[in-house]
Coordinates of C-alpha atoms (C1' of nucleotides) in Angstrom, one line a residue:
Chain A
X866 CA -20.5 -43.6 148.8
X867 CA -23.3 -41.5 149.9
X868 CA -26.6 -43.2 148.5
X869 CA -29.2 -41.2 150.6
X870 CA -31.9 -40.1 148.3
X871 CA -31.6 -36.9 146.8
X872 CA -34.2 -34.3 147.8
X873 CA -36.4 -33.7 145.0
X874 CA -38.0 -30.1 144.6
X875 CA -41.5 -31.3 145.3
X876 CA -42.6 -32.9 142.0
X877 CA -46.2 -32.2 142.8
X878 CA -48.2 -34.9 141.7
X879 CA -50.0 -33.4 138.5
X880 CA -47.4 -30.9 137.3
X881 CA -45.6 -31.1 134.2
X882 CA -42.3 -32.1 135.6
X883 CA -40.4 -28.9 135.1
X884 CA -37.0 -30.9 134.6
X885 CA -36.0 -33.1 131.9
X886 CA -35.0 -36.9 133.1
X887 CA -31.3 -36.3 131.9
X888 CA -31.3 -33.0 134.0
X889 CA -32.6 -34.8 137.1
X890 CA -30.0 -37.4 136.7
X891 CA -27.3 -35.0 136.2
X892 CA -28.3 -32.7 139.2
X893 CA -28.4 -36.0 141.5
X894 CA -24.8 -37.0 140.0
X895 CA -23.4 -33.7 140.6
X896 CA -24.8 -33.4 144.1
X897 CA -23.3 -36.8 144.9
X898 CA -20.0 -35.9 143.4
X899 CA -19.8 -32.6 145.4
X900 CA -20.6 -34.3 148.7
X901 CA -17.9 -36.9 148.1
X902 CA -15.1 -34.4 147.1
X903 CA -16.1 -32.3 150.1
X904 CA -15.7 -35.1 152.4
X905 CA -12.6 -36.3 150.7
X906 CA -10.6 -33.2 150.4
X907 CA -12.3 -30.4 152.2
X908 CA -14.5 -27.7 150.9
X909 CA -11.7 -25.4 149.9
X910 CA -9.9 -28.0 147.7
X911 CA -13.1 -28.7 145.5
X912 CA -13.2 -27.0 142.3
X913 CA -16.1 -27.0 139.8
X914 CA -14.1 -28.9 137.3
X915 CA -13.4 -31.6 139.8
X916 CA -17.1 -31.9 140.4
X917 CA -18.0 -31.9 136.8
X918 CA -15.3 -34.8 136.1
X919 CA -16.4 -36.7 139.0
X920 CA -19.9 -36.6 138.0
X921 CA -19.1 -37.2 134.3
X922 CA -20.6 -34.2 132.8
X923 CA -19.4 -31.0 131.5
X924 CA -18.6 -28.1 133.3
X925 CA -21.5 -25.9 131.8
X926 CA -23.8 -28.4 133.1
X927 CA -22.8 -27.7 136.8
X928 CA -23.4 -24.0 136.3
X929 CA -26.7 -24.5 134.6
X930 CA -27.9 -26.6 137.5
X931 CA -26.5 -24.7 140.4
X932 CA -25.6 -21.1 138.9
X933 CA -22.4 -20.9 140.8
X934 CA -20.0 -22.4 143.3
X935 CA -21.8 -20.9 146.1
X936 CA -25.1 -22.2 144.7
X937 CA -23.8 -25.6 144.5
X938 CA -22.4 -25.4 148.1
X939 CA -25.9 -24.4 149.3
X940 CA -27.4 -27.4 147.6
X941 CA -24.8 -29.7 149.4
X942 CA -25.6 -27.8 152.7
X943 CA -29.3 -28.1 152.2
X944 CA -28.7 -32.1 151.9
X945 CA -26.5 -32.1 155.0
X946 CA -29.1 -30.3 157.0
X947 CA -32.0 -32.5 156.2
X948 CA -31.3 -34.7 158.9
X949 CA -31.1 -32.0 161.5
X950 CA -34.3 -30.2 160.3
X951 CA -35.9 -33.7 160.8
X952 CA -34.8 -33.7 164.3
X953 CA -36.3 -30.4 165.0
X954 CA -39.5 -31.3 163.3
X955 CA -40.2 -34.7 164.5
X956 CA -37.3 -35.8 166.8
X957 CA -37.2 -36.4 170.6
X958 CA -37.7 -33.3 173.0
X959 CA -36.7 -30.8 173.9
X960 CA -35.2 -30.2 170.3
X961 CA -38.2 -32.0 168.9
X962 CA -41.9 -31.4 169.8
X963 CA -43.2 -32.3 173.3
X964 CA -41.2 -29.9 175.4
X965 CA -42.2 -26.6 176.7
X966 CA -41.6 -23.7 174.2
X967 CA -38.8 -22.1 176.3
X968 CA -36.8 -25.5 176.6
X969 CA -37.3 -26.1 172.9
X970 CA -35.8 -22.6 172.1
X971 CA -32.8 -23.2 174.3
X972 CA -32.3 -26.5 172.8
X973 CA -32.7 -25.0 169.4
X974 CA -30.2 -22.2 169.9
X975 CA -27.6 -24.6 171.2
X976 CA -28.3 -27.0 168.5
X977 CA -28.2 -24.4 165.7
X978 CA -24.8 -23.0 167.2
X979 CA -23.3 -26.5 167.0
X980 CA -24.6 -27.1 163.4
X981 CA -23.5 -23.8 162.2
X982 CA -20.0 -24.4 163.6
X983 CA -19.8 -28.0 162.3
X984 CA -20.8 -26.8 158.6
X985 CA -18.6 -23.7 158.9
X986 CA -16.7 -24.3 155.9
X987 CA -19.6 -25.2 153.7
X988 CA -21.5 -22.0 154.9
X989 CA -18.6 -19.9 154.2
X990 CA -18.2 -21.3 150.7
X991 CA -22.1 -20.8 150.4
X992 CA -21.6 -17.0 151.3
X993 CA -24.3 -14.7 150.8
X994 CA -26.4 -17.2 149.0
X995 CA -26.3 -19.3 152.2
X996 CA -27.6 -16.8 154.4
X997 CA -30.1 -15.4 151.9
X998 CA -32.1 -17.6 149.7
X999 CA -31.3 -21.0 151.3
X1000 CA -34.2 -23.1 152.4
X1001 CA -32.2 -23.8 155.5
X1002 CA -32.6 -20.2 156.7
X1003 CA -36.3 -20.0 155.9
X1004 CA -36.6 -23.1 158.0
X1005 CA -34.8 -21.5 161.1
X1006 CA -36.6 -18.4 161.1
X1007 CA -40.0 -20.0 160.5
X1008 CA -39.4 -22.3 163.6
X1009 CA -38.2 -19.6 166.0
X1010 CA -41.1 -17.6 164.9
X1011 CA -43.4 -20.3 166.0
X1012 CA -41.7 -20.7 169.3
X1013 CA -41.7 -17.1 169.9
X1014 CA -45.4 -17.0 169.2
X1015 CA -46.0 -19.8 171.6
X1016 CA -44.0 -18.0 174.2
X1017 CA -46.6 -15.2 173.9
X1018 CA -44.3 -12.7 172.2
X1019 CA -46.1 -10.0 170.6
X1020 CA -45.0 -7.2 168.1
X1021 CA -43.2 -7.8 164.8
X1022 CA -42.5 -11.5 165.7
X1023 CA -41.1 -12.4 162.4
X1024 CA -38.6 -9.7 162.5
X1025 CA -37.7 -10.6 166.0
X1026 CA -37.1 -14.2 165.1
X1027 CA -34.7 -13.0 162.3
X1028 CA -32.9 -10.8 164.6
X1029 CA -32.4 -13.5 167.3
X1030 CA -31.0 -15.9 165.0
X1031 CA -28.6 -13.2 163.2
X1032 CA -25.9 -13.6 165.9
X1033 CA -25.4 -17.0 165.1
X1034 CA -24.3 -16.6 161.6
X1035 CA -21.1 -18.2 160.7
X1036 CA -19.4 -14.8 160.1
X1037 CA -20.1 -13.4 163.3
X1038 CA -19.1 -16.6 165.1
X1039 CA -16.0 -16.7 163.3
X1040 CA -15.4 -13.2 164.5
X1041 CA -16.2 -13.6 168.1
X1042 CA -14.1 -17.0 168.2
X1043 CA -11.0 -15.3 166.7
X1044 CA -11.2 -12.7 169.4
X1045 CA -11.0 -15.7 172.0
X1046 CA -14.5 -15.9 173.0
X1047 CA -15.5 -19.4 173.4
X1048 CA -18.7 -21.3 172.3
X1049 CA -19.9 -21.6 175.7
X1050 CA -19.9 -17.9 176.3
X1051 CA -21.6 -17.1 173.0
X1052 CA -24.2 -19.5 173.8
X1053 CA -24.8 -18.1 177.2
X1054 CA -25.0 -14.6 175.6
X1055 CA -27.6 -16.0 173.1
X1056 CA -29.7 -17.4 175.7
X1057 CA -29.7 -14.0 177.7
X1058 CA -30.7 -12.1 174.4
X1059 CA -33.5 -14.8 174.0
X1060 CA -34.7 -14.3 177.5
X1061 CA -34.9 -10.5 177.0
X1062 CA -36.8 -10.8 173.8
X1063 CA -39.3 -13.3 175.4
X1064 CA -39.6 -11.2 178.7
X1065 CA -40.8 -8.6 176.5
X1066 CA -41.9 -5.7 178.9
Chain B
X346 CA -10.7 13.9 142.3
X347 CA -10.7 13.0 146.2
X348 CA -8.0 14.7 148.0
X349 CA -9.1 14.1 151.5
X350 CA -6.0 13.2 153.6
X351 CA -5.5 9.5 153.8
X352 CA -5.7 8.0 157.2
X353 CA -2.4 7.3 158.6
X354 CA -2.1 4.1 160.7
X355 CA -0.7 6.2 163.9
X356 CA 2.8 7.1 163.1
X357 CA 3.5 7.1 166.9
X358 CA 6.3 9.6 167.5
X359 CA 9.2 7.7 168.7
X360 CA 8.5 4.5 166.5
X361 CA 10.8 3.5 163.6
X362 CA 8.1 4.3 160.9
X363 CA 7.3 0.6 159.9
X364 CA 6.6 1.6 156.3
X365 CA 9.2 2.7 153.7
X366 CA 8.4 6.0 152.0
X367 CA 7.5 4.5 148.7
X368 CA 5.2 2.0 150.3
X369 CA 3.4 5.0 151.9
X370 CA 3.0 6.8 148.7
X371 CA 1.8 3.6 146.8
X372 CA -0.6 3.0 149.6
X373 CA -2.2 6.4 149.3
X374 CA -2.0 6.3 145.6
X375 CA -3.7 3.0 145.3
X376 CA -6.5 4.1 147.7
X377 CA -7.1 7.2 145.9
X378 CA -7.4 5.1 142.6
X379 CA -9.7 2.6 144.1
X380 CA -12.0 5.3 145.4
X381 CA -12.1 7.1 142.0
X382 CA -12.7 3.8 140.0
X383 CA -15.5 2.9 142.5
X384 CA -17.2 6.1 142.1
X385 CA -16.9 6.3 138.4
X386 CA -17.7 2.6 137.4
X387 CA -19.5 1.1 140.6
X388 CA -17.7 -1.6 142.8
X389 CA -18.4 -4.6 140.7
X390 CA -16.6 -3.1 137.6
X391 CA -13.4 -2.6 139.4
X392 CA -10.6 -4.9 139.0
X393 CA -7.3 -5.2 140.6
X394 CA -5.6 -4.4 137.4
X395 CA -7.6 -1.4 137.0
X396 CA -6.6 -0.1 140.3
X397 CA -2.9 -0.9 139.8
X398 CA -2.8 0.8 136.4
X399 CA -4.7 4.0 137.6
X400 CA -2.2 4.3 140.5
X401 CA 0.7 3.6 138.1
X402 CA 2.0 0.7 140.2
X403 CA 2.3 -3.1 139.4
X404 CA -0.3 -5.4 140.5
X405 CA 1.9 -7.3 142.9
X406 CA 2.0 -3.9 144.9
X407 CA -1.7 -3.9 145.3
X408 CA -1.8 -7.4 146.8
X409 CA 1.2 -6.6 149.1
X410 CA -0.5 -3.6 150.5
X411 CA -4.0 -4.9 151.0
X412 CA -3.8 -8.5 150.8
X413 CA -6.7 -9.1 148.5
X414 CA -9.6 -7.4 146.8
X415 CA -11.7 -7.7 149.9
X416 CA -8.9 -6.0 151.9
X417 CA -8.8 -3.1 149.5
X418 CA -12.5 -2.7 149.7
X419 CA -12.3 -2.6 153.5
X420 CA -9.6 0.1 153.2
X421 CA -11.9 2.1 150.9
X422 CA -14.7 1.6 153.2
X423 CA -12.9 2.7 156.3
X424 CA -12.0 6.0 154.6
X425 CA -15.6 6.3 153.5
X426 CA -16.9 5.9 157.1
X427 CA -14.2 8.0 158.8
X428 CA -16.8 11.1 158.3
X429 CA -19.6 9.0 159.8
X430 CA -17.6 7.9 162.8
X431 CA -16.7 11.6 163.4
X432 CA -20.1 12.5 163.6
X433 CA -20.9 9.7 166.3
X434 CA -17.8 10.7 168.3
X435 CA -18.1 14.5 168.1
X436 CA -20.9 15.6 166.2
X437 CA -24.2 17.2 167.1
X438 CA -26.8 15.3 169.4
X439 CA -28.6 13.0 169.3
X440 CA -26.1 11.0 167.4
X441 CA -23.2 12.8 168.8
X442 CA -22.7 13.3 172.6
X443 CA -25.0 15.5 174.4
X444 CA -28.2 13.7 174.2
X445 CA -29.5 11.0 176.7
X446 CA -28.2 7.5 175.9
X447 CA -31.6 6.0 174.8
X448 CA -31.9 8.8 172.4
X449 CA -28.4 8.3 171.1
X450 CA -28.7 4.8 170.6
X451 CA -32.0 5.2 168.5
X452 CA -30.2 7.7 166.2
X453 CA -27.3 5.5 166.1
X454 CA -29.4 2.5 164.8
X455 CA -31.1 4.7 162.4
X456 CA -28.0 6.2 161.1
X457 CA -26.1 2.8 160.9
X458 CA -28.8 1.4 159.0
X459 CA -28.8 4.0 156.5
X460 CA -24.8 3.9 156.3
X461 CA -24.9 0.3 155.6
X462 CA -27.5 0.3 152.9
X463 CA -25.6 3.4 151.4
X464 CA -22.3 1.3 151.4
X465 CA -24.0 -1.7 150.4
X466 CA -21.8 -2.7 147.3
X467 CA -18.6 -1.9 149.1
X468 CA -19.7 -3.9 152.2
X469 CA -20.7 -6.9 150.0
X470 CA -17.2 -6.7 148.1
X471 CA -15.5 -6.5 151.6
X472 CA -17.2 -9.6 152.3
X473 CA -16.1 -11.4 155.8
X474 CA -13.2 -9.1 155.9
X475 CA -15.9 -6.3 156.3
X476 CA -17.6 -7.6 159.1
X477 CA -14.7 -9.3 160.7
X478 CA -11.5 -7.4 161.3
X479 CA -12.6 -4.1 160.0
X480 CA -12.0 -1.0 162.3
X481 CA -15.3 -0.1 161.4
X482 CA -17.1 -3.1 163.0
X483 CA -14.8 -2.6 166.3
X484 CA -16.0 1.0 166.6
X485 CA -19.7 0.0 166.1
X486 CA -19.6 -2.6 168.9
X487 CA -17.3 -0.4 171.1
X488 CA -19.9 2.5 170.9
X489 CA -23.1 0.4 171.4
X490 CA -21.5 -1.4 174.3
X491 CA -20.8 2.1 175.8
X492 CA -24.4 3.2 175.4
X493 CA -25.8 -0.1 177.0
X494 CA -23.7 0.5 179.9
X495 CA -24.9 4.0 180.3
X496 CA -28.4 2.8 180.2
X497 CA -27.7 0.3 183.0
X498 CA -27.6 -2.8 181.0
X499 CA -26.0 -5.7 183.0
X500 CA -24.7 -8.9 181.9
X501 CA -22.3 -10.0 179.2
X502 CA -22.9 -6.4 177.6
X503 CA -20.1 -6.5 175.0
X504 CA -21.8 -9.7 173.5
X505 CA -25.2 -8.1 173.7
X506 CA -23.9 -5.1 171.8
X507 CA -22.7 -7.4 169.1
X508 CA -25.9 -9.4 169.0
X509 CA -27.8 -6.0 168.8
X510 CA -25.9 -5.0 165.9
X511 CA -25.9 -8.3 164.0
X512 CA -29.2 -7.8 162.4
X513 CA -28.1 -4.6 160.6
X514 CA -25.4 -6.6 158.6
X515 CA -25.8 -6.0 154.9
X516 CA -26.4 -9.7 154.2
X517 CA -29.4 -9.9 156.5
X518 CA -30.7 -6.4 155.1
X519 CA -30.6 -7.6 151.6
X520 CA -32.3 -10.8 152.7
X521 CA -35.2 -8.9 154.3
X522 CA -35.5 -6.2 151.7
X523 CA -35.6 -8.9 148.9
X524 CA -38.7 -10.2 150.8
X525 CA -40.2 -7.0 150.5
X526 CA -39.7 -5.6 154.0
X527 CA -39.0 -2.0 153.9
X528 CA -36.4 -0.1 155.8
X529 CA -39.0 1.6 157.9
X530 CA -40.1 -1.8 159.2
X531 CA -36.6 -3.0 159.8
X532 CA -35.9 0.0 161.8
X533 CA -38.9 -0.3 163.9
X534 CA -38.0 -4.1 164.6
X535 CA -34.5 -3.1 165.5
X536 CA -35.7 -0.5 168.0
X537 CA -38.1 -3.2 169.5
X538 CA -35.1 -5.4 169.9
X539 CA -33.1 -2.6 171.5
X540 CA -35.8 -1.7 173.8
X541 CA -36.1 -5.3 175.1
X542 CA -32.5 -5.5 175.6
X543 CA -32.3 -2.2 177.6
X544 CA -35.5 -3.1 179.6
X545 CA -33.6 -6.3 180.8
X546 CA -36.0 -8.0 183.4
Chain C
dG59 C1' -42.3 -44.2 113.7
dT60 C1' -41.2 -39.9 112.6
dA61 C1' -41.0 -34.8 113.1
dT62 C1' -40.3 -30.8 115.9
dC63 C1' -38.4 -27.9 119.1
dA64 C1' -37.2 -26.6 123.6
dA65 C1' -34.1 -27.7 126.9
dC66 C1' -30.0 -29.6 127.8
dC67 C1' -25.0 -30.9 127.1
dG68 C1' -19.8 -30.2 126.7
dG69 C1' -15.7 -28.2 126.8
dA70 C1' -13.0 -24.5 124.6
dC71 C1' -12.6 -19.7 125.9
dT72 C1' -12.5 -15.4 128.7
dT73 C1' -11.6 -12.9 132.6
dC74 C1' -9.6 -12.1 137.1
dA75 C1' -7.9 -12.9 141.7
dG76 C1' -3.9 -14.1 143.5
dT77 C1' 1.4 -16.0 143.2
dC78 C1' 6.3 -15.9 142.3
dC79 C1' 10.7 -14.3 141.6
dG80 C1' 14.3 -11.6 139.4
dT81 C1' 15.0 -6.5 139.9
dT82 C1' 15.0 -2.0 142.1
dT83 C1' 14.9 1.3 145.7
dC84 C1' 15.0 3.1 150.2
dA85 C1' 17.1 3.8 154.7
dC86 C1' 20.8 3.5 157.5
dT87 C1' 26.0 2.9 158.4
dC88 C1' 30.8 3.8 158.1
Chain D
dG111 C1' 29.1 9.2 149.3
dA112 C1' 29.8 4.3 148.7
dG113 C1' 28.2 0.0 150.7
dT114 C1' 24.7 -3.2 152.3
dG115 C1' 20.5 -5.7 153.0
dA116 C1' 15.7 -5.8 154.0
dA117 C1' 11.8 -4.2 152.0
dA118 C1' 9.3 -3.2 148.0
dC119 C1' 8.4 -3.3 143.2
dG120 C1' 6.5 -5.2 138.6
dG121 C1' 4.4 -7.8 135.4
dA122 C1' 4.5 -12.4 133.5
dC123 C1' 2.2 -16.5 135.0
dT124 C1' -1.0 -19.9 137.2
dG125 C1' -5.4 -21.7 138.4
dA126 C1' -10.2 -21.5 138.9
dA127 C1' -15.0 -19.3 138.2
dG128 C1' -18.1 -18.3 135.0
dT129 C1' -19.7 -17.8 129.8
dC130 C1' -20.8 -19.2 125.1
dC131 C1' -22.5 -21.4 121.3
dG132 C1' -22.7 -25.2 118.0
dG133 C1' -24.4 -30.0 118.6
dT134 C1' -27.4 -33.3 121.1
dT135 C1' -31.3 -35.3 123.4
dG136 C1' -35.7 -36.0 125.4
dA137 C1' -40.7 -35.0 125.6
dT138 C1' -44.9 -34.4 122.9
dA139 C1' -47.8 -34.5 118.8
dC140 C1' -49.5 -36.7 114.9

DNA sequence: GTATCAACCGGACTTCAGTCCGTTTCACTC
DNA sequence: GAGTGAAACGGACTGAAGTCCGGTTGATAC
């Protein structure tokens, strides 16, 4: 059983804890149940009723907490990616800090590509919610934005960062791999794209 | 009522017409019904039962022909985009042939962006099937690939073409616009990206 | 301790996408 | 123009997402 601490949505010291204690308990139980069921049976086999039953709560509660199946999957995903994000923020170089920015960018692209493929099922189940409002995506764009600035890229750098990460979205990777293009080639293509963005002109 | 001719899947002269006549009739009727219902009530309000009823066929038939709701939406979309594709292939420059390749690429990006936003609901309903196996996407990548070659881009040009179009997918546009980034800025960002790819270095 | 009420809970209910299989129709042959 | 079989048809059925609302509980005030 996964007993890793559930990521709290920043209970800032003085604030009037926006969630009631039973709600917090249920959120954690649901997330844990969902993680287990995904691990046991695969994403596609997990139903909302299953999750509710395993967590010992009613189905309505699942939807109040996570809004939809996609929303629940986003939450599960965010937990799964916490470790990866930690590696980027404070792990060893070249993925973590310490290496020159270009090397970090290379490592980041490679690592992101692998992570995306690993979590493919979860990302597909998260759907638009996954690429849209997930903290995970904000983090990715934020980090690339930062590296591009360090590399001296000028212009609308935030948009360039977004555009650079777009080809690594799961839908596109699925499409390319279905056409027989392997991961190595995709990575080379991405590095080429990154080089062209950084070179500027 | 839309009475534009349904796009036939190439009934090549000598081949043993792979679809029975009733199947062909029903495909056309279903596509027409779907188009009407989408126009009348919006994509989200259209159910498969509605479409079947309007076309005067059973529900099973809808699924045999189009596989899923997403598949049906892809088919509707392909018809809606036929006119646009014709403009690109044989319309007036700079979108159509005749203008220098860079100008064509600029016009293509602008036009694609507008088309994607216009067909947003349909594209979202088409989901992964929309970005993956749709003839529409093949066409887009194919065309950009061609223009990049004319512009002297070297390397894995097909992958670069795919990467260049990735930031114009509806999910990403939705995310950016939700954050308050307007279409004009997105277009500028895209043009900058295109310039960097073409400049090479 | 008790009153109050907003937030939360549960699980029956509704709505649809997608499946299944007995029946019908088309196309082709003799 | 009757026979034949593969393909297509239809609509009842299934399973899961998402909604609703009467009942419950936790936090706060006094």
